[in-house]
Short mmCIF file of C-alpha atoms and ligand atoms in Angstrom, two decimals:
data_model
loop_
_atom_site.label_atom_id
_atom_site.label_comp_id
_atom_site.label_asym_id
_atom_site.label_seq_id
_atom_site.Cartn_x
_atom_site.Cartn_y
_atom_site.Cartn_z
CA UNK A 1 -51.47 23.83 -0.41
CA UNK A 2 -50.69 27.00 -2.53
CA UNK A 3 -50.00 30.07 -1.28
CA UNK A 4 -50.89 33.55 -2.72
CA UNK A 5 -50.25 36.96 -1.61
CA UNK A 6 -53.43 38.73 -0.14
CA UNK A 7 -55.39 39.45 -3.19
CA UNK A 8 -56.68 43.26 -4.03
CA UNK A 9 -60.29 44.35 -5.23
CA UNK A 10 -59.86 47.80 -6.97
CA UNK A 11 -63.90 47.56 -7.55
CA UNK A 12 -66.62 46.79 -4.90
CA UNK A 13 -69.32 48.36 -3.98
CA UNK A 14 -70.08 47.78 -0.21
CA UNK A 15 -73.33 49.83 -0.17
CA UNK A 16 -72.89 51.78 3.02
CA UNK A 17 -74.16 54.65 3.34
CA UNK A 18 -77.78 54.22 2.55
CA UNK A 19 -78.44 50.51 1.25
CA UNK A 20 -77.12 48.30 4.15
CA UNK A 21 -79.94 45.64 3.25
CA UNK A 22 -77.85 44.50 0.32
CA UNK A 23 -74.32 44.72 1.87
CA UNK A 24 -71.88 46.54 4.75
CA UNK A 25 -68.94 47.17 5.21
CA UNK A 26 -68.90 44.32 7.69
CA UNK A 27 -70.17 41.39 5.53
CA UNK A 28 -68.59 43.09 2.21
CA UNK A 29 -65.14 42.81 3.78
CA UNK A 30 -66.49 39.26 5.28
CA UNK A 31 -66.95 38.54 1.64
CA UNK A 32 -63.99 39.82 0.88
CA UNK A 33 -61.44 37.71 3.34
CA UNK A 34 -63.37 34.51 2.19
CA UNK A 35 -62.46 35.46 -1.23
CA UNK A 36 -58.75 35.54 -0.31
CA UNK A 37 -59.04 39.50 -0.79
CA UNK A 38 -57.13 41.60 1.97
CA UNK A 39 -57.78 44.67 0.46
CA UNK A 40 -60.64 46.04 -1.06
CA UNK A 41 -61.98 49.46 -2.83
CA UNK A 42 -65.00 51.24 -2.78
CA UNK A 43 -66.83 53.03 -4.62
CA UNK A 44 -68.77 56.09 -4.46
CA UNK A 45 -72.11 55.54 -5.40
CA UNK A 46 -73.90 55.40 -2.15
CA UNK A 47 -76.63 57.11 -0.71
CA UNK A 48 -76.10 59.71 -0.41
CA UNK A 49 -72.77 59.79 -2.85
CA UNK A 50 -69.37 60.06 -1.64
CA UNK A 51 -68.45 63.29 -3.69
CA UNK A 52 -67.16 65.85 0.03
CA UNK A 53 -65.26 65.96 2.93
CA UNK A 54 -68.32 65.18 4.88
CA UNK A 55 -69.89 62.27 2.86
CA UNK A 56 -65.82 60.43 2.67
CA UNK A 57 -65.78 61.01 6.52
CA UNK A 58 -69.31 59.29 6.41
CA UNK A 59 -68.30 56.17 4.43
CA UNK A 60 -65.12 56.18 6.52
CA UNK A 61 -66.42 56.38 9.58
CA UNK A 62 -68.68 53.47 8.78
CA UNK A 63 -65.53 51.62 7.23
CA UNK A 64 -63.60 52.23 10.37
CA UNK A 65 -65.92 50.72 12.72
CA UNK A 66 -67.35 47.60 10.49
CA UNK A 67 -64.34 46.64 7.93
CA UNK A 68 -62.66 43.43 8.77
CA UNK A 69 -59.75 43.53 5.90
CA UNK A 70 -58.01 46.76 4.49
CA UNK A 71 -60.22 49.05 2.20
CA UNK A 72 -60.35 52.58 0.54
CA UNK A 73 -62.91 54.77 -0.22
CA UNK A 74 -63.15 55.98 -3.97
CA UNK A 75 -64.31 60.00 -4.07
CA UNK A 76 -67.12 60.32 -7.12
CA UNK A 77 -66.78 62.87 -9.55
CA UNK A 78 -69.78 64.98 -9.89
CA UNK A 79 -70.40 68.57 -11.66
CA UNK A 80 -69.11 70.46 -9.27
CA UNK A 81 -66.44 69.47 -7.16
CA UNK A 82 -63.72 68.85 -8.64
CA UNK A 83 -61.55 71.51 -6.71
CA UNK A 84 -63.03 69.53 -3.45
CA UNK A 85 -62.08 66.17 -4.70
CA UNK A 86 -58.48 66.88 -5.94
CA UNK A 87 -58.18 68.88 -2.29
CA UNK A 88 -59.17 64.87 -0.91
CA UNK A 89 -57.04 62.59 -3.31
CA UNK A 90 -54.34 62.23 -0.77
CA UNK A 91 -57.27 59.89 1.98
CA UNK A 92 -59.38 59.01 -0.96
CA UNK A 93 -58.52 55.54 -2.62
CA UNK A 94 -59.17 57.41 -5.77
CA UNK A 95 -61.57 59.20 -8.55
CA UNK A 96 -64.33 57.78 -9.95
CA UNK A 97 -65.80 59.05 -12.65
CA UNK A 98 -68.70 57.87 -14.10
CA UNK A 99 -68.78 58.62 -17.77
CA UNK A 100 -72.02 55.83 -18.76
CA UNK A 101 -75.26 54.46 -17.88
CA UNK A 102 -74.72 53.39 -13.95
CA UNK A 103 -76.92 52.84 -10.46
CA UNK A 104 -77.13 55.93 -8.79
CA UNK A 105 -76.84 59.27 -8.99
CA UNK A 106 -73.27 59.80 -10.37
CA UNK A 107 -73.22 60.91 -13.78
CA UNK A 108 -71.24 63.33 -16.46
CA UNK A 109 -72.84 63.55 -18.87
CA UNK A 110 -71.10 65.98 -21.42
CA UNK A 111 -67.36 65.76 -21.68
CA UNK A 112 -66.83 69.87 -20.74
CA UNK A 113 -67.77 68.67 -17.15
CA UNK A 114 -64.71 66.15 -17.39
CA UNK A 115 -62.10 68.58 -17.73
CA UNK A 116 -62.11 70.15 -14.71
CA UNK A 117 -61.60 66.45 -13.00
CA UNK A 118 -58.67 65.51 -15.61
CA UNK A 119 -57.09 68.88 -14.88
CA UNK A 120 -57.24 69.16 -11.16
CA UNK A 121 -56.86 65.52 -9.83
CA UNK A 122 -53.25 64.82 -8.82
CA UNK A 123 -51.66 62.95 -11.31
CA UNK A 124 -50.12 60.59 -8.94
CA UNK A 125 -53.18 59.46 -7.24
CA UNK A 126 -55.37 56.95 -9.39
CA UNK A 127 -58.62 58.18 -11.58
CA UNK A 128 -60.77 55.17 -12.85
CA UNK A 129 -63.26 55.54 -15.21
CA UNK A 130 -66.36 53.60 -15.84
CA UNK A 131 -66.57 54.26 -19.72
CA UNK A 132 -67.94 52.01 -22.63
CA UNK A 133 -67.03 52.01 -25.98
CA UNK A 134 -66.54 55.19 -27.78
CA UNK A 135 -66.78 56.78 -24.31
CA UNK A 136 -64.18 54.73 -23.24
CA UNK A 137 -61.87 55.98 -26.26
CA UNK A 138 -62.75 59.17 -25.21
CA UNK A 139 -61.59 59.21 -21.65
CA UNK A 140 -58.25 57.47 -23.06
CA UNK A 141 -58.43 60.62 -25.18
CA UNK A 142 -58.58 62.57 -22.04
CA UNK A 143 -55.80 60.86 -20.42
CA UNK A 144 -53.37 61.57 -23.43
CA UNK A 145 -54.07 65.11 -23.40
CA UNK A 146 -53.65 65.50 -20.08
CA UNK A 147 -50.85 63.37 -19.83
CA UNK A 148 -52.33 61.55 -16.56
CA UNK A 149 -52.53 58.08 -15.72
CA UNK A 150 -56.35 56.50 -16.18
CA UNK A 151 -57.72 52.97 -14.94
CA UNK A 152 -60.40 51.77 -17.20
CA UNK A 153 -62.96 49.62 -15.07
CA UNK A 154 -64.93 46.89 -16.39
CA UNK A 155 -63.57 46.13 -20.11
CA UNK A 156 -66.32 43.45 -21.37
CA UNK A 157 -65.53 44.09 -25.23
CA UNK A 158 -63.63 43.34 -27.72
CA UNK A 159 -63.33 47.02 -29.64
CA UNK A 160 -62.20 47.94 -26.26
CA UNK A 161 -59.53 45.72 -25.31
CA UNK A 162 -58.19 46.13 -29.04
CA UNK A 163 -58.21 50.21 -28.37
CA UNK A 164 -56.59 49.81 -24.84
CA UNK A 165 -53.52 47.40 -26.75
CA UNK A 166 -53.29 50.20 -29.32
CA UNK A 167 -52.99 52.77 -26.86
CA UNK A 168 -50.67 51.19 -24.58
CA UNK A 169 -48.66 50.72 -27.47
CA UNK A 170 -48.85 54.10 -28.25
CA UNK A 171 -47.42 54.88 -24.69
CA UNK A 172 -50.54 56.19 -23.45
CA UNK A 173 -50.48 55.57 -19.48
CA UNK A 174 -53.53 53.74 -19.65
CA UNK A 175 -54.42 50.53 -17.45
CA UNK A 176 -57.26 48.50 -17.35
CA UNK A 177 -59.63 45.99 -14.96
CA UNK A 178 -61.74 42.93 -16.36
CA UNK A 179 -64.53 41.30 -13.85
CA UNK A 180 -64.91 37.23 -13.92
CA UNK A 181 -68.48 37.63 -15.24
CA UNK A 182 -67.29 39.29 -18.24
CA UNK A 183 -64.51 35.69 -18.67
CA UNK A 184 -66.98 33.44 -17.94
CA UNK A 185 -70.68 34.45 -18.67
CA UNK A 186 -71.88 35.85 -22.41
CA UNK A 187 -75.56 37.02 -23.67
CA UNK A 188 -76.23 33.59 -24.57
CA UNK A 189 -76.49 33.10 -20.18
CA UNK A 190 -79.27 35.49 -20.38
CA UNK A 191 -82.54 33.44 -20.21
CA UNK A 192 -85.91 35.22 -22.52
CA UNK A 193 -88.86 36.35 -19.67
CA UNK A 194 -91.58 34.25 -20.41
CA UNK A 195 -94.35 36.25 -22.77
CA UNK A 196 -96.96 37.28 -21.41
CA UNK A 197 -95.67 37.23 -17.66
CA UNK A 198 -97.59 35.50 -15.44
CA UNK A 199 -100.29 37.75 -13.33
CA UNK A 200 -98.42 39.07 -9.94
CA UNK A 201 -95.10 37.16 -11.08
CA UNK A 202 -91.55 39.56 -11.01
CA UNK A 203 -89.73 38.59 -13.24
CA UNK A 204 -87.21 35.83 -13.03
CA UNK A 205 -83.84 35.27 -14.48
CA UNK A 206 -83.10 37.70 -16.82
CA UNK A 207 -83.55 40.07 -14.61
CA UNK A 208 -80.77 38.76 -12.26
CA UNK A 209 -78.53 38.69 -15.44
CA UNK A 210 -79.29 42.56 -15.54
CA UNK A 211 -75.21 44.17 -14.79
CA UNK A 212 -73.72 47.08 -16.39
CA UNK A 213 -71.35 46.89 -18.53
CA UNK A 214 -73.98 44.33 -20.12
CA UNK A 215 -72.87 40.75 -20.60
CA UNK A 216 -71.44 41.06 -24.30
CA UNK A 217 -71.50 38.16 -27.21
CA UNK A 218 -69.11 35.22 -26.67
CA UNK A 219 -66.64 36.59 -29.62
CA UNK A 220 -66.10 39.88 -26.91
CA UNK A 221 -65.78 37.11 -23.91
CA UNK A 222 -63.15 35.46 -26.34
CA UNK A 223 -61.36 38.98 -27.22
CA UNK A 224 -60.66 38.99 -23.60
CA UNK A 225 -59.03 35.59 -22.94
CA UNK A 226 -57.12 35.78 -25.93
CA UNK A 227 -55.58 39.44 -24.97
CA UNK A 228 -54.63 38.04 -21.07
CA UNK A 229 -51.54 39.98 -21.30
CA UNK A 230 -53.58 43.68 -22.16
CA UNK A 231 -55.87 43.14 -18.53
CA UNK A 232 -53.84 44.59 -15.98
CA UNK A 233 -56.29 43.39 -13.16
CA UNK A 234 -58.78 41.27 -12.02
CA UNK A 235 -61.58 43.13 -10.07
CA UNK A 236 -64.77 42.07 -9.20
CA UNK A 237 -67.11 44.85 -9.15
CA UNK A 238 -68.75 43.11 -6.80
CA UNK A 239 -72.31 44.64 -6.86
CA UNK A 240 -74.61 43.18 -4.56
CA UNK A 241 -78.67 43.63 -5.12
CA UNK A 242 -80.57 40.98 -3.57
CA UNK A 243 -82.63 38.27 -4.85
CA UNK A 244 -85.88 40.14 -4.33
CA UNK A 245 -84.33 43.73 -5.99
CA UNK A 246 -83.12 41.22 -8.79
CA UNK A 247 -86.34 39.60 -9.34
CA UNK A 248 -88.27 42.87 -9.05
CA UNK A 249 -90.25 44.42 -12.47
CA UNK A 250 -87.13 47.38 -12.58
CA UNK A 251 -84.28 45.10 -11.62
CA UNK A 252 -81.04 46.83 -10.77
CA UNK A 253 -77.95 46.15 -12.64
CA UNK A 254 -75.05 44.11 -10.43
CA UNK A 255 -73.52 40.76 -9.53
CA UNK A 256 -72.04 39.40 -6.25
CA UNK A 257 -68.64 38.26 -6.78
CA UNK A 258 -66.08 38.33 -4.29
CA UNK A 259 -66.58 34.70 -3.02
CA UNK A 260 -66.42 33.62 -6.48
CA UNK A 261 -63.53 35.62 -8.00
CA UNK A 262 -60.85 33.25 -7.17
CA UNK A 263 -62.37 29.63 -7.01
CA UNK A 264 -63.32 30.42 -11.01
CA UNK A 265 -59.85 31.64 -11.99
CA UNK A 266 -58.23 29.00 -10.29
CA UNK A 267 -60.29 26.55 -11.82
CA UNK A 268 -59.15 27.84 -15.20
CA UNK A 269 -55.87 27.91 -13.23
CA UNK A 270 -55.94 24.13 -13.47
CA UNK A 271 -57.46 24.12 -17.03
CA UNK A 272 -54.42 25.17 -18.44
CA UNK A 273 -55.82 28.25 -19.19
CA UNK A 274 -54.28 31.10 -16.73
CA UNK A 275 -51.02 30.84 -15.08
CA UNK A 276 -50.68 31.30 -11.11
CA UNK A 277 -47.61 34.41 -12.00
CA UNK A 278 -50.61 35.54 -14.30
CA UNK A 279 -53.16 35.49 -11.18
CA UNK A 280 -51.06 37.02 -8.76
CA UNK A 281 -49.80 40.10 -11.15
CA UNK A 282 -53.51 40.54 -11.97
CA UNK A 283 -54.81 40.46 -8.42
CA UNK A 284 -52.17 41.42 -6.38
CA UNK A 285 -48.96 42.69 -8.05
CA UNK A 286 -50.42 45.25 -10.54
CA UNK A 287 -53.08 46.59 -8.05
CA UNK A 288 -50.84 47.46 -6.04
CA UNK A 289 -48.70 49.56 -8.26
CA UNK A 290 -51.67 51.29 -9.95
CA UNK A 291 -53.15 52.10 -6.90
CA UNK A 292 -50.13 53.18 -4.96
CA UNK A 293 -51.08 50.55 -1.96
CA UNK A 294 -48.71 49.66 1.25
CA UNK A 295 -47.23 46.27 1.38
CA UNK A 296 -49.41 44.30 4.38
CA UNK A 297 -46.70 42.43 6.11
CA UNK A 298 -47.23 38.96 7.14
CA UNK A 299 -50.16 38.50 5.02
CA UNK A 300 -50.79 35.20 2.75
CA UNK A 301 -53.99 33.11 1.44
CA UNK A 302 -53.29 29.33 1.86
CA UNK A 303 -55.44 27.71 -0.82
CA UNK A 304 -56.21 24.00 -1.46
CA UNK A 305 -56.04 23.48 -5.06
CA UNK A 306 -57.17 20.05 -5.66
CA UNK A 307 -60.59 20.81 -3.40
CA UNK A 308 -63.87 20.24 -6.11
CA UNK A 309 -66.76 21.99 -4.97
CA UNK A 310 -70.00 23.71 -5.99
CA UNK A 311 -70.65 27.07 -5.40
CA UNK A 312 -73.47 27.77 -3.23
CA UNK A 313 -75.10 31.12 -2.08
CA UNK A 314 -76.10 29.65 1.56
CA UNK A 315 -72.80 29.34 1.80
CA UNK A 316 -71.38 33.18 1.27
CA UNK A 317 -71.41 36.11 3.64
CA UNK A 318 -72.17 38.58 1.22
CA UNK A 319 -75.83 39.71 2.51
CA UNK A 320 -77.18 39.93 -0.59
CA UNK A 321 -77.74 35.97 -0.87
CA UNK A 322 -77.37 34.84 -4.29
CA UNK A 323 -74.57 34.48 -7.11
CA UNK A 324 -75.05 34.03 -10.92
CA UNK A 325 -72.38 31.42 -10.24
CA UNK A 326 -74.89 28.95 -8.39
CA UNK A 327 -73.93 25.04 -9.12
CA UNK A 328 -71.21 26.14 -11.08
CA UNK A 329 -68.61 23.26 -10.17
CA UNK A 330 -64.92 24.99 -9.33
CA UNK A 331 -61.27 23.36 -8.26
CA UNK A 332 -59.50 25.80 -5.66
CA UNK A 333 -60.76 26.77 -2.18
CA UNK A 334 -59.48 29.33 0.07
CA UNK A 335 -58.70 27.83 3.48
CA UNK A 336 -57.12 30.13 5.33
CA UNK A 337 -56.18 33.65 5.33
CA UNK A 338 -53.64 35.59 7.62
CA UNK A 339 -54.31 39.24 7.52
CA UNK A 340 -50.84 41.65 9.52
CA UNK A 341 -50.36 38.70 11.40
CA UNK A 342 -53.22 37.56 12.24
CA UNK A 343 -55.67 34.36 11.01
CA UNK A 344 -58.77 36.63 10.19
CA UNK A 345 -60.15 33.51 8.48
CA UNK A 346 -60.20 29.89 8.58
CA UNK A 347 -62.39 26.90 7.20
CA UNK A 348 -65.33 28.93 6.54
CA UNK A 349 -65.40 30.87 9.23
CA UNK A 350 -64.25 34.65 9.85
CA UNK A 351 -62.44 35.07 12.93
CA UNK A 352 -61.35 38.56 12.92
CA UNK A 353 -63.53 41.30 14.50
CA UNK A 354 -65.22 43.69 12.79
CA UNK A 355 -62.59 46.94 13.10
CA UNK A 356 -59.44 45.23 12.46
CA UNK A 357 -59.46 46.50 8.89
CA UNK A 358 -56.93 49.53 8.11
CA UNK A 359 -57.94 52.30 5.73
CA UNK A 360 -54.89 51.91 2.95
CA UNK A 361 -54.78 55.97 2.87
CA UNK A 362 -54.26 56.15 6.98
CA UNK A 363 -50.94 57.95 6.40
O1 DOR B 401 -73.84 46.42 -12.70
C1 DOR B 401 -73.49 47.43 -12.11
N1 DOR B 401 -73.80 47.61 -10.81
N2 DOR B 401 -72.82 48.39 -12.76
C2 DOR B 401 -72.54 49.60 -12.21
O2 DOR B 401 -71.98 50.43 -12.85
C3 DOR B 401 -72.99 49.89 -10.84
C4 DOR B 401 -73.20 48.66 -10.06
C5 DOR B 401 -74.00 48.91 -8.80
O3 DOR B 401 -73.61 49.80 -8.03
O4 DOR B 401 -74.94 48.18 -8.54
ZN1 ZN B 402 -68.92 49.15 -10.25
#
């Protein structure tokens, strides 16, 4: 039996407010414990958008009533608040901004609407970026000027894991976050829609392989396992649709994935291709430095790593029923995990209540 610290997801997205048929903050944090995560951040593009006092109380209120491990609540950065969101940072998990094609609503477009967030958000509270590309290199740009810290979420290629080396070579204070799709799937998982689709068919496949950033080629997927030591995290950016929103002529962009997270990197765990040191500073050690997050005394994930299994969406309590992942056969299983003391889960089954879950900004 191995035993891991509780595990931190800087990126979910829980869907409450406004799109509790894909997820809550009662079976996203569900999710979350039978992932081996103990702490978990969300993010701000709801409905309506956390971007006020009054929508954060909203999403916290929810939070505090449903969430059954620890969790923040990101604040979004939108045109016009960025005085209200700095005035926030200190019971917000952080700023998002959202600098490229996304779900929802949250969206700057032109880069004068980003200096007012760069220059008002408090440098030591964290600002994460969803940038691609040469917007990515842009917000890095951003950061240097500013001299602020910035989290870069969801590197999938290899142009930007090469910048993000450069830069933190340069002593830029940048960090960033890779999801397990972006390790283990590649555009060559994307199945072709059959041509002409069949009359009063959705579409099928492709359209659950729909995520943003996109799945890239494999020579990105193999930038990223050959720079290990860049990635400062693992997050999941757990995005739950479900399978009818996936299947659906406009499907939206997202995977499940924080009952898969762990069970795939431990399987490349025993592969000889991560390290356990490597997992833990990636899911638990740097996480918790970049996002300034309390210790959670007596808390541990007991994990069997010999256990072979398949993964099976009947089997997760994410509400959104499906994973890209299905039949994929993994070696590592979480049995157990102790959350301040107490067993909040234990051989598939969650046996903490809904509530027990501290907000990580309580203070
Ligand atoms: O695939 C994605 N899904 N990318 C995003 O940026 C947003 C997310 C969502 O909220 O569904
Ligand atoms: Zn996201």
């Amino acid at each position: 039996m191995l035993k891991l610290p509780g595990l931190i997801d800087p990126h979910v997205h829980l869907r409450e407010p406004g799109a509790t048929h894909k997820e809550d903050f009662d079976t996203g944090t569900s999710a979350a414990l039978a992932g081996g995560f103990t702490i978990v951040l969300a993010m701000p593009n709801t409905k309506p958008p956390i971007f006020d006092a009054s929508t954060l109380e909203l999403a916290l209120d929810g939070a505090k009533q449903k969430a059954r491990c620890d969790y923040g609540q990101y604040i979004g950065a939108g045109p016009g608040n960025a005085e209200i969101a700095a005035s926030l940072a200190g019971t917000a998990a952080g700023l998002k901004m959202y600098l490229d094609s996304t779900f929802g609503e949250l969206r700057l477009d032109d880069m004068t609407l980003w200096q007012p967030h760069f220059e008002k958000y408090p440098k030591q509270f964290p600002l994460v970026a969803h940038s691609e590309s040469r917007t990515m290199a842009a917000a890095i740009l951003f950061s240097a000027l500013y001299d602020r810290p910035i989290h870069i979420a969801h590197v999938s290629l290899k142009e930007e894991i090469l910048l993000i080396k450069a830069a933190k070579e340069k002593g830029i204070k940048v960090t960033c976050e890779v999801c397990p799709h972006h390790l283990f799937l590649s555009k060559d998982d994307i199945p072709s829609p059959p041509s002409p689709l069949p009359e009063g068919e959705g579409r099928r496949g492709e359209g659950r392989m729909e995520v943003r950033p996109r799945l890239a080629t494999k020579e990105d997927v193999d930038a990223l396992w050959r720079n290990m030591d860049v990635i400062d995290c693992f997050a999941t950016d757990h995005a739950p649709h479900t399978l009818a929103e996936k299947d659906s002529e406009n499907p939206p962009p997202g995977f499940p994935g924080l009952e898969t997270a762990l069970p795939l990197l431990l399987t490349t765990v025993s592969e000889s291709r991560l390290t356990i040191p490597d997992l833990i500073a990636k899911m638990h050690t740097n996480p918790r430095k970049i996002f300034h997050l309390p210790e959670q005394p007596e808390t541990w994930v007991e994990v069997d790593e010999n256990a072979i299994y398949e993964i099976k969406a009947s089997e997760q309590f994410t509400r959104c029923g499906w994973t890209p992942f299905e039949g994929w056969k993994v070696k590592g299983k979480v049995r157990k995990v102790v959350l301040r003391g107490k067993t909040a889960f234990e051989d598939g089954q969650i046996l903490i209540q809904a509530g027990y879950g501290q907000n990580v900004r309580r203070s």
